[in-house]
mmCIF file of C-alpha atoms in Angstrom:
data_model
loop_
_atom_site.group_PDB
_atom_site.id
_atom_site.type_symbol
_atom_site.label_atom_id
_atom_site.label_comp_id
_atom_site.label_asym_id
_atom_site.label_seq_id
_atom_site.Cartn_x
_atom_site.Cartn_y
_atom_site.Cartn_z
ATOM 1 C CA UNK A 1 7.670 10.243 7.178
ATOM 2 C CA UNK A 2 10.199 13.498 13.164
ATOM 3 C CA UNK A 3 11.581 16.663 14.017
ATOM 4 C CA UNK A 4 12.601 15.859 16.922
ATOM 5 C CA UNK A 5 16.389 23.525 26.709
ATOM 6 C CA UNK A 6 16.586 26.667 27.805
ATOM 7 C CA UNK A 7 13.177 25.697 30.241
ATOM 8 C CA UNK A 8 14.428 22.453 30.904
ATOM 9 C CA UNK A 9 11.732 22.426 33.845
ATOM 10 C CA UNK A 10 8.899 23.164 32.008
ATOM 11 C CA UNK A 11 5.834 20.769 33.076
ATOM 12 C CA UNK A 12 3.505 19.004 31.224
ATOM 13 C CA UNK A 13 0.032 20.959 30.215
ATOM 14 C CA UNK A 14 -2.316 18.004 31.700
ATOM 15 C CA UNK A 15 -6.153 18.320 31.443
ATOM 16 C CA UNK A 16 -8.582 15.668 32.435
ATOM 17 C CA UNK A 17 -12.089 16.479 30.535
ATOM 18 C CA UNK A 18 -15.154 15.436 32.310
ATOM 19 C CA UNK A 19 -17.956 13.499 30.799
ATOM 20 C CA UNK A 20 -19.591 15.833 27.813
ATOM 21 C CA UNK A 21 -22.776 13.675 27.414
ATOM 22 C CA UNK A 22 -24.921 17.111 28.170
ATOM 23 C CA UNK A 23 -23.673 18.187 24.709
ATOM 24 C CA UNK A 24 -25.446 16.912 21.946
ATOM 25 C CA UNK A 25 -23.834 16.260 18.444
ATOM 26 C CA UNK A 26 -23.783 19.747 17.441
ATOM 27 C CA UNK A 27 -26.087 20.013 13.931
ATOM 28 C CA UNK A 28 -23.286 22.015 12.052
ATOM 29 C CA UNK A 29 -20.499 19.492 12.863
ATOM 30 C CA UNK A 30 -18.797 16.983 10.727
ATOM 31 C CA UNK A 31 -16.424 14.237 11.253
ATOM 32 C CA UNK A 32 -12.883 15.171 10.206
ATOM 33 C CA UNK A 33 -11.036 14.147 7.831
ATOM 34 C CA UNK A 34 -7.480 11.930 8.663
ATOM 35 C CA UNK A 35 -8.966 11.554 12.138
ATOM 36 C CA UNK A 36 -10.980 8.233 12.598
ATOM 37 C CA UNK A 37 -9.993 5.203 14.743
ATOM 38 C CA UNK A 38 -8.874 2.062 13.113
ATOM 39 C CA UNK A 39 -11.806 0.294 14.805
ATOM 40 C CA UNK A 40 -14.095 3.013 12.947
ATOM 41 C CA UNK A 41 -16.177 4.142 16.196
ATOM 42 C CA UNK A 42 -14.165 7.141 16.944
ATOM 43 C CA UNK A 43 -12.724 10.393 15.487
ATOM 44 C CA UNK A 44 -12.868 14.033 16.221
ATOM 45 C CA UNK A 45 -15.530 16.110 15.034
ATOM 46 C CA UNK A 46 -15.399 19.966 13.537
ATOM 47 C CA UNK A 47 -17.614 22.617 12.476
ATOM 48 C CA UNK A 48 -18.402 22.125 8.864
ATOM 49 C CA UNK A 49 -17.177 24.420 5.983
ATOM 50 C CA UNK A 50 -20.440 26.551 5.840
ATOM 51 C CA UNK A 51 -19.684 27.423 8.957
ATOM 52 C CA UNK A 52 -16.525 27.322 10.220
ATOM 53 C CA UNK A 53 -14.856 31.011 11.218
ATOM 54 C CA UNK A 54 -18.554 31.893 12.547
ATOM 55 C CA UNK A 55 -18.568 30.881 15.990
ATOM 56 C CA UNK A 56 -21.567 29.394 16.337
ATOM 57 C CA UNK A 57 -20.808 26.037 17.931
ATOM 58 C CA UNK A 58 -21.457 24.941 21.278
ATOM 59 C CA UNK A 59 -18.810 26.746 23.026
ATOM 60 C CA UNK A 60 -19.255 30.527 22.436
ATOM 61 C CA UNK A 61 -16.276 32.468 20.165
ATOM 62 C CA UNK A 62 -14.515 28.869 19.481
ATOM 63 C CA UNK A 63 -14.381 26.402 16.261
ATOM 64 C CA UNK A 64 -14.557 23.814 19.357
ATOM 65 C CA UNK A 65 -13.372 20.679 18.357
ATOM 66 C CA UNK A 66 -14.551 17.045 19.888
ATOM 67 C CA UNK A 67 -14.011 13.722 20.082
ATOM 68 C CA UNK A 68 -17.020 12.095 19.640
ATOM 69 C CA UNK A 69 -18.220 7.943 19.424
ATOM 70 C CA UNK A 70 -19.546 8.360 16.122
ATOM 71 C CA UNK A 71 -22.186 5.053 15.543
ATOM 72 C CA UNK A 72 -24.186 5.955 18.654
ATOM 73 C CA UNK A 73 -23.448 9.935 17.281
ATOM 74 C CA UNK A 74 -22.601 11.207 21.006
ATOM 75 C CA UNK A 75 -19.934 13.543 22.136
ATOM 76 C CA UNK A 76 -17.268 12.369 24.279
ATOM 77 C CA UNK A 77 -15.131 15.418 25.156
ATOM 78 C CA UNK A 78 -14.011 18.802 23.803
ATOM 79 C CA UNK A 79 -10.498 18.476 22.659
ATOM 80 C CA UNK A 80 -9.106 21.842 24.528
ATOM 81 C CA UNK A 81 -6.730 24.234 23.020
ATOM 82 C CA UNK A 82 -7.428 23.321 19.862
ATOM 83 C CA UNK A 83 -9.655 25.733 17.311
ATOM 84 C CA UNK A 84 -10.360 24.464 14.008
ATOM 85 C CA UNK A 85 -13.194 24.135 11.031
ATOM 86 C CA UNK A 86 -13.605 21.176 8.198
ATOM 87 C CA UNK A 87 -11.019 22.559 5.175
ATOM 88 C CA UNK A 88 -9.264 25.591 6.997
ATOM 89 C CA UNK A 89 -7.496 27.464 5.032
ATOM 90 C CA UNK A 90 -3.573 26.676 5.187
ATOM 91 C CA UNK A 91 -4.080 24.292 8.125
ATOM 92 C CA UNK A 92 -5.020 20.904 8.590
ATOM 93 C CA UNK A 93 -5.709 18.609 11.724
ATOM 94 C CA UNK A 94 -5.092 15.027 12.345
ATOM 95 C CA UNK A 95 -5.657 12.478 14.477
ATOM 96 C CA UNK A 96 -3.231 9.576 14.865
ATOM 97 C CA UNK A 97 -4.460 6.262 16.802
ATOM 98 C CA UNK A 98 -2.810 3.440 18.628
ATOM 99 C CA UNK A 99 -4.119 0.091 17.349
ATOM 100 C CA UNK A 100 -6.442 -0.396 19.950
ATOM 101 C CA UNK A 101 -8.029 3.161 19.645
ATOM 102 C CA UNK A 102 -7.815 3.769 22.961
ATOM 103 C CA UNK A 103 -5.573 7.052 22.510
ATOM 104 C CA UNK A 104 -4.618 9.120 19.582
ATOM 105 C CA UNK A 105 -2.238 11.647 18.653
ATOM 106 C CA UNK A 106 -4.014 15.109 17.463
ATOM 107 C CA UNK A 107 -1.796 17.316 15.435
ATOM 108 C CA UNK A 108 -2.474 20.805 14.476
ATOM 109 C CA UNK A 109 -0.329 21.894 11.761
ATOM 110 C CA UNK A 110 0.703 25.074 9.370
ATOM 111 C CA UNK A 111 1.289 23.705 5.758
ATOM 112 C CA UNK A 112 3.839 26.156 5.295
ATOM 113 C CA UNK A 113 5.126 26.776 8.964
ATOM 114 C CA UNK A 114 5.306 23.046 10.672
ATOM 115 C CA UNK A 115 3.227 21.998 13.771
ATOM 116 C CA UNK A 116 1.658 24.248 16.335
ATOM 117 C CA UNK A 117 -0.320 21.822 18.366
ATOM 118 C CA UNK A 118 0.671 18.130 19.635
ATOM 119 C CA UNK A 119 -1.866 16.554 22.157
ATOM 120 C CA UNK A 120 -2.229 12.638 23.809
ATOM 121 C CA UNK A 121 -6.276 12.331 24.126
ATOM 122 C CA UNK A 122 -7.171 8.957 25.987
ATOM 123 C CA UNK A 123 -10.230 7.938 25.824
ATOM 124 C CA UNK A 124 -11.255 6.893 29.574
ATOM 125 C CA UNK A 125 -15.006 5.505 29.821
ATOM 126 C CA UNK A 126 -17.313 8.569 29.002
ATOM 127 C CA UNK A 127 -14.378 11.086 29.313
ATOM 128 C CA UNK A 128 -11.446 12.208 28.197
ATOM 129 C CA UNK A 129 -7.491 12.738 29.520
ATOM 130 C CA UNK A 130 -5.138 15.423 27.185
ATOM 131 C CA UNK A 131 -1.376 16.387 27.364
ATOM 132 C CA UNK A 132 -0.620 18.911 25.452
ATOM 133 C CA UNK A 133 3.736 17.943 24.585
ATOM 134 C CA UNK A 134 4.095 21.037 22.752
ATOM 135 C CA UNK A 135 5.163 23.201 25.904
ATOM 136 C CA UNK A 136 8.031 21.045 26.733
ATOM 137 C CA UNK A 137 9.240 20.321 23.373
ATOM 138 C CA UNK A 138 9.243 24.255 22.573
ATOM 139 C CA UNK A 139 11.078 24.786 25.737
ATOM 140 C CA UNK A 140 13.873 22.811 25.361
ATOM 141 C CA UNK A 141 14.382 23.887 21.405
ATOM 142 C CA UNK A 142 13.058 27.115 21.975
ATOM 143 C CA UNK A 143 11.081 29.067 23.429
ATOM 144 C CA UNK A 144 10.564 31.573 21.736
ATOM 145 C CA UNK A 145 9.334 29.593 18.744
ATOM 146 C CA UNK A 146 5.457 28.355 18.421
ATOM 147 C CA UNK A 147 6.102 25.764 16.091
ATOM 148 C CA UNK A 148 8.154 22.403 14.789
ATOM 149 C CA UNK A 149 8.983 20.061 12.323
ATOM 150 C CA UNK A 150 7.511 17.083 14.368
ATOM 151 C CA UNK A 151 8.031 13.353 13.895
ATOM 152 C CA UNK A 152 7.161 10.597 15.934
ATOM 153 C CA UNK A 153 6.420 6.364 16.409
ATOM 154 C CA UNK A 154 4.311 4.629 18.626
ATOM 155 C CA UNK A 155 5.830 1.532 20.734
ATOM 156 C CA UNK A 156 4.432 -0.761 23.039
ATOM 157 C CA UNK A 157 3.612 0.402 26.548
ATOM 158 C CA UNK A 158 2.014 2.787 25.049
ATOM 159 C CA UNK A 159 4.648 5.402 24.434
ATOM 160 C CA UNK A 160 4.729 8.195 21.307
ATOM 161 C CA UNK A 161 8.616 8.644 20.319
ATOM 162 C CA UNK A 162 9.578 11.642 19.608
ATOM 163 C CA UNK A 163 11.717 13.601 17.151
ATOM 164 C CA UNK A 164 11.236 17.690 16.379
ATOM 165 C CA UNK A 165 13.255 19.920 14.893
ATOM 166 C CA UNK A 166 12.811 23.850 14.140
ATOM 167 C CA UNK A 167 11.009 25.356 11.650
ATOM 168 C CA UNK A 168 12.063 26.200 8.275
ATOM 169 C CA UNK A 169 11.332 29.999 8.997
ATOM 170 C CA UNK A 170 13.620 29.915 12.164
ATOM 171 C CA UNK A 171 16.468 28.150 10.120
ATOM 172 C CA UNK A 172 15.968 31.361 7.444
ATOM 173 C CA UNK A 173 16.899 33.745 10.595
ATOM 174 C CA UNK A 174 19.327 31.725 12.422
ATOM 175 C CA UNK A 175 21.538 29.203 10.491
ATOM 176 C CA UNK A 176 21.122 27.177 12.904
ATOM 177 C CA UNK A 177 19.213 23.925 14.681
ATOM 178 C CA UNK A 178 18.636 22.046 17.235
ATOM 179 C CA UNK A 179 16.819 18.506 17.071
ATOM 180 C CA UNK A 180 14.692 17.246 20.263
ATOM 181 C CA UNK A 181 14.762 13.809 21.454
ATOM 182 C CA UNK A 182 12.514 12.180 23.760
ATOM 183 C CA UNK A 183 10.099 9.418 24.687
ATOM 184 C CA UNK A 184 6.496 10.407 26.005
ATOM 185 C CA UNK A 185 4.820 7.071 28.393
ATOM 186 C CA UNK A 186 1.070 7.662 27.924
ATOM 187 C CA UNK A 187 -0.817 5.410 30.978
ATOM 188 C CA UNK A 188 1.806 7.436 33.053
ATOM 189 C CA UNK A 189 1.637 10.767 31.626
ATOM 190 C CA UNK A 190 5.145 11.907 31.794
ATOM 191 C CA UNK A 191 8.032 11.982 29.526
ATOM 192 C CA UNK A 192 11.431 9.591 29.907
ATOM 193 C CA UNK A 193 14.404 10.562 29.073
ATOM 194 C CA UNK A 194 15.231 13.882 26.545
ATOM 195 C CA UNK A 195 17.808 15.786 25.313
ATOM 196 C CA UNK A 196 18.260 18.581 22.796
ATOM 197 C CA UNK A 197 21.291 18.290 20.437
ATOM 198 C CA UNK A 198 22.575 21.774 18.584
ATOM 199 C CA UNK A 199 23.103 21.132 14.737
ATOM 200 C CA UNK A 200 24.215 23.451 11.998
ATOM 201 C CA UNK A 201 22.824 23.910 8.707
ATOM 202 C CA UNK A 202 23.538 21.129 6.880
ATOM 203 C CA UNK A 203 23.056 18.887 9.346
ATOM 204 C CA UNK A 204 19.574 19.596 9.773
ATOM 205 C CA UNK A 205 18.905 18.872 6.110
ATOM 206 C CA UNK A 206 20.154 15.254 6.305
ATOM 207 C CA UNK A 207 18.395 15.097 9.519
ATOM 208 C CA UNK A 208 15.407 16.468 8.256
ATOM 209 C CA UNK A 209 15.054 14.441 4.808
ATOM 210 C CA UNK A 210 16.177 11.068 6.919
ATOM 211 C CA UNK A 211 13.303 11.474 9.344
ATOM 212 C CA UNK A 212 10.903 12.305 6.666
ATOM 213 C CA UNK A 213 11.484 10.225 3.613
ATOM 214 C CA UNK A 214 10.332 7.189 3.246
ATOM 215 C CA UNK A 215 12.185 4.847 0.459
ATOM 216 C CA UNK A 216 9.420 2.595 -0.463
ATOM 217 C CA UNK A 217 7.449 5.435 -1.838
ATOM 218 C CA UNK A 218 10.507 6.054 -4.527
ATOM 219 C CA UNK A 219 8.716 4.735 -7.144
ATOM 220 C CA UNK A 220 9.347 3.709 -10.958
ATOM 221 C CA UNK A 221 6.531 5.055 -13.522
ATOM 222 C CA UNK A 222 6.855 5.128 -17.349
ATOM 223 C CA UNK A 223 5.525 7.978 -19.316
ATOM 224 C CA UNK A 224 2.370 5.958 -20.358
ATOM 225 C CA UNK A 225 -0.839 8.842 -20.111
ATOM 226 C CA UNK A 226 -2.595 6.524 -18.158
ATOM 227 C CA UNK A 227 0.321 5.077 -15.677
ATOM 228 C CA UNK A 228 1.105 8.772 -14.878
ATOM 229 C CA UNK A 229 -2.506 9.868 -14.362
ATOM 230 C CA UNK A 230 -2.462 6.571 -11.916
ATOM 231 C CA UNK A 231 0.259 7.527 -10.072
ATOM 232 C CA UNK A 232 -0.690 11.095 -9.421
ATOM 233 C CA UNK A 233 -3.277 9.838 -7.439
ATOM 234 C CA UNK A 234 -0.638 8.609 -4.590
ATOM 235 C CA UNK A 235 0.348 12.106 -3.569
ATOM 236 C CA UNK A 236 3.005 11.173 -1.447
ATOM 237 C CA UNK A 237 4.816 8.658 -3.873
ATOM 238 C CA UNK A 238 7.848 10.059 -5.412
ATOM 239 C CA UNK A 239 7.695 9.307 -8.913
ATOM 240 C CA UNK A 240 10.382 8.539 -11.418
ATOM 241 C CA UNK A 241 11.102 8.000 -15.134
ATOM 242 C CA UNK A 242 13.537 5.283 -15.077
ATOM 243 C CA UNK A 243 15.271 2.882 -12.620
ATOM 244 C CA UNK A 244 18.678 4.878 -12.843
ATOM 245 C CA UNK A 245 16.432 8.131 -11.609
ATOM 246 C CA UNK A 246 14.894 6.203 -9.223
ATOM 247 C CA UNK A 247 18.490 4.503 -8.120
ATOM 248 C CA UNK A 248 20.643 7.640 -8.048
ATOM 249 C CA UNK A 249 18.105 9.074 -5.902
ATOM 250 C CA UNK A 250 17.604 6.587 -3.292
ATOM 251 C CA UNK A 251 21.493 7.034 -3.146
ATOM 252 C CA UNK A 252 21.240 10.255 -2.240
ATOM 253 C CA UNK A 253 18.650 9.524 0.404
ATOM 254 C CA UNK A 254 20.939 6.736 2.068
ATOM 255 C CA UNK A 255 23.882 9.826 1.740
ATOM 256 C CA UNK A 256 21.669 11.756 4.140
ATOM 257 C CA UNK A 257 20.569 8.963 6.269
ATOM 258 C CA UNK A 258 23.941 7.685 6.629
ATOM 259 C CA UNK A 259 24.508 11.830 7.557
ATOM 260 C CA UNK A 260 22.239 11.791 10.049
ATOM 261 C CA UNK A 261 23.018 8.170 11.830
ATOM 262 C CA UNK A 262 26.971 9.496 11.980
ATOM 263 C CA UNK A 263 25.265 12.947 13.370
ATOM 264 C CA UNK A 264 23.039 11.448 16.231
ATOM 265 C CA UNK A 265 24.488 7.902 17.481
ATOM 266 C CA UNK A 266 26.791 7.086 19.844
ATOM 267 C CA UNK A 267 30.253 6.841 18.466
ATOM 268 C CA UNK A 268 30.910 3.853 19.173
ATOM 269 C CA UNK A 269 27.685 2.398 17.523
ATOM 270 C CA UNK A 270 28.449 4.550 14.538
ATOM 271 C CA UNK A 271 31.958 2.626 14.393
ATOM 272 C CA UNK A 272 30.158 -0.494 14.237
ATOM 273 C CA UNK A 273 27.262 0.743 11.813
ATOM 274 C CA UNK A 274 30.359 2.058 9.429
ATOM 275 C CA UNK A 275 31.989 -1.885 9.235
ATOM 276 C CA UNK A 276 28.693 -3.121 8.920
ATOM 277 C CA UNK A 277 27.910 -0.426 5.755
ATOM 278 C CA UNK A 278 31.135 -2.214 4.340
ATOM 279 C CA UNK A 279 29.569 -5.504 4.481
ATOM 280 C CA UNK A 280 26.570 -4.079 2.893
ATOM 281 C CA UNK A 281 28.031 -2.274 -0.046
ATOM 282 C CA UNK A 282 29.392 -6.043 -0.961
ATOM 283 C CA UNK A 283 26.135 -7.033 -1.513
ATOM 284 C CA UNK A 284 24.776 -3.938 -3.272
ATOM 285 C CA UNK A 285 27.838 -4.126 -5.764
ATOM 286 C CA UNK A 286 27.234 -8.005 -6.514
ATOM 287 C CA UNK A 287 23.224 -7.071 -7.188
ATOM 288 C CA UNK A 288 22.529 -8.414 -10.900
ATOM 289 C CA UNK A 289 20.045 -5.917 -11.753
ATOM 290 C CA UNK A 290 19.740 -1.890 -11.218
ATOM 291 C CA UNK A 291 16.243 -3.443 -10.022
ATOM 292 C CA UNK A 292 17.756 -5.267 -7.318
ATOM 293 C CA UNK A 293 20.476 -2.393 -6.530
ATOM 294 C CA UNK A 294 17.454 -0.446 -5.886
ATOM 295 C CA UNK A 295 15.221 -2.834 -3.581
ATOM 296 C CA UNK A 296 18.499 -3.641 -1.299
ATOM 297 C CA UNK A 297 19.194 0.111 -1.084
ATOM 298 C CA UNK A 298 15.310 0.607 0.011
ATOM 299 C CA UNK A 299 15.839 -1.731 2.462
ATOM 300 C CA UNK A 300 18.894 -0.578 3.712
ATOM 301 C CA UNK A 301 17.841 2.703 3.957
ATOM 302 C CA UNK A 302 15.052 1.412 6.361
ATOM 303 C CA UNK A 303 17.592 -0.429 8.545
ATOM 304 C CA UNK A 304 19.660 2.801 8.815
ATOM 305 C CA UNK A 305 16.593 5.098 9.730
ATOM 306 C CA UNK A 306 15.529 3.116 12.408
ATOM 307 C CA UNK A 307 18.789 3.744 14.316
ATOM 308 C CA UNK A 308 17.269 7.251 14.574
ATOM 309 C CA UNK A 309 14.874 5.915 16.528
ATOM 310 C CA UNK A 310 16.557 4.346 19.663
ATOM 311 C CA UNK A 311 17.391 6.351 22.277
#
């Protein structure tokens, strides 16, 4: 389940990485976790537990991180900026892939306080290229701020869509929000078209629960010892007791999503999308079974958080 001005100039942090094939796999480094290609040859390697916080990898004073090929167990690239070891305490760093694992995504992230680090690594022969999208992101929301609630989808071209929105800690001070819109084109290393749109309160928290739920984790578990203990193991499932729990709150969820559609499109798409909700609620009411009431509000809810997506 992505968040999403006063520097509206700001550029792009662009580093291209030369070849790192004069650094060896580092003996202390492990591969880590959530950050491993979907063809299995690549991921990003850190310094291991044992170690970590001692500064003794390759790169003096640094928990260096690297992207490395890992069946012929060679180093590609250090990843800059980024400073990390395997199980960090309150922090956690990921690594998310196009198909092809030709690029990835490498977020550094605060479990309390949002992202602090977004980065596009390509992988280009024996080298890497990184853009760092933080900067611009911060400076159109922010600038004063060093983190986000970050959300994003990759689409064909390749391009990483973009939503961000501020931090929980800013929204404590401020009682306010802004949400960040914007559409990054990797091969060409620049970003299309953005815009920043001020929210209050509220509407952040229908913007913030549409971006980040998603309804076909809503799911229905009895209270069976062993169905429970199953279920726990899905961390990210939300779990309920009965189909009218389950129902009443994937209402609530379309409530917010339906929020945040009427928030963010155009109005005259959002005067379409409310005769089209119409049509839908026809079907929904006709639904035999809470069961079914439930699946067609999942995928309704799907249909309605896409919108969020198209700029």
């Amino acid at each position: 389940m992505d968040a999403q001005r006063l520097v509206i100039s700001a550029l792009l942090s662009f580093v291209a990485c030369g070849s790192a094939a004069a650094i060896d796999w580092p003996k202390t480094y492990v591969v880590a976790e959530d950050t491993t290609s979907p063809d299995g040859k690549y991921a990003l390697i850190v310094q291991n537990a044992e170690n970590g916080a001692m500064n003794t990898g390759p790169i003096a004073g640094t928990d260096a991180v690297f992207l490395a090929n890992i069946p012929e167990h060679k180093v590609i690239g250090e990843i800059k900026d980024v400073d990390y070891f395997e199980r960090m305490n309150s922090r956690h760093l990921s690594a998310q892939w196009l198909d092809d694992s030709s690029a990835c995504l490498v977020l550094e992230s605060h479990w309390l306080y949002g992202v602090y680090g977004v980065h596009v690594v390509e992988r280009t022969g024996q080298s890497i290229q990184q853009t760092d999208l933080m900067k611009r992101m911060l400076a159109m929301i922010n600038p004063a701020e060093d983190r986000l609630n970050f959300y994003f989808r990759f689409e064909t071209g390749p391009k990483v869509v973009v939503r961000a929105t501020v931090p929980a800690r800013q929204l404590e001070q401020t009682k306010s929000s802004a949400m960040f819109r914007g559409t990054f084109d990797i091969p060409a290393k620049r970003w299309g078209a953005v815009n920043v749109r001020r929210v209050t309160f509220q509407e952040h928290e229908a913007i913030e629960s549409a971006l980040a739920a998603d309804p076909k984790e809503y799911i229905v578990v009895s209270r069976k010892a062993g169905e429970v203990a199953d279920a726990a193991a899905h961390a990210n499932e939300q779990i309920y007791p009965s189909e009218e729990k389950r129902f009443k709150a994937l209402d609530e969820l379309l409530n917010d999503v339906y929020a945040a559609d009427r928030i963010l499109l155009p109005a005259a798409r959002f005067s379409r999308l409310k005769d089209e909700q119409r049509e839908w609620l026809k079907q929904l009411v006709a639904a035999p079974t809470l069961t079914d009431k439930s699946k067609l509000m999942q995928q309704r809810i799907k249909v309605l958080q896409d919108l969020l997506w198209q700029d």
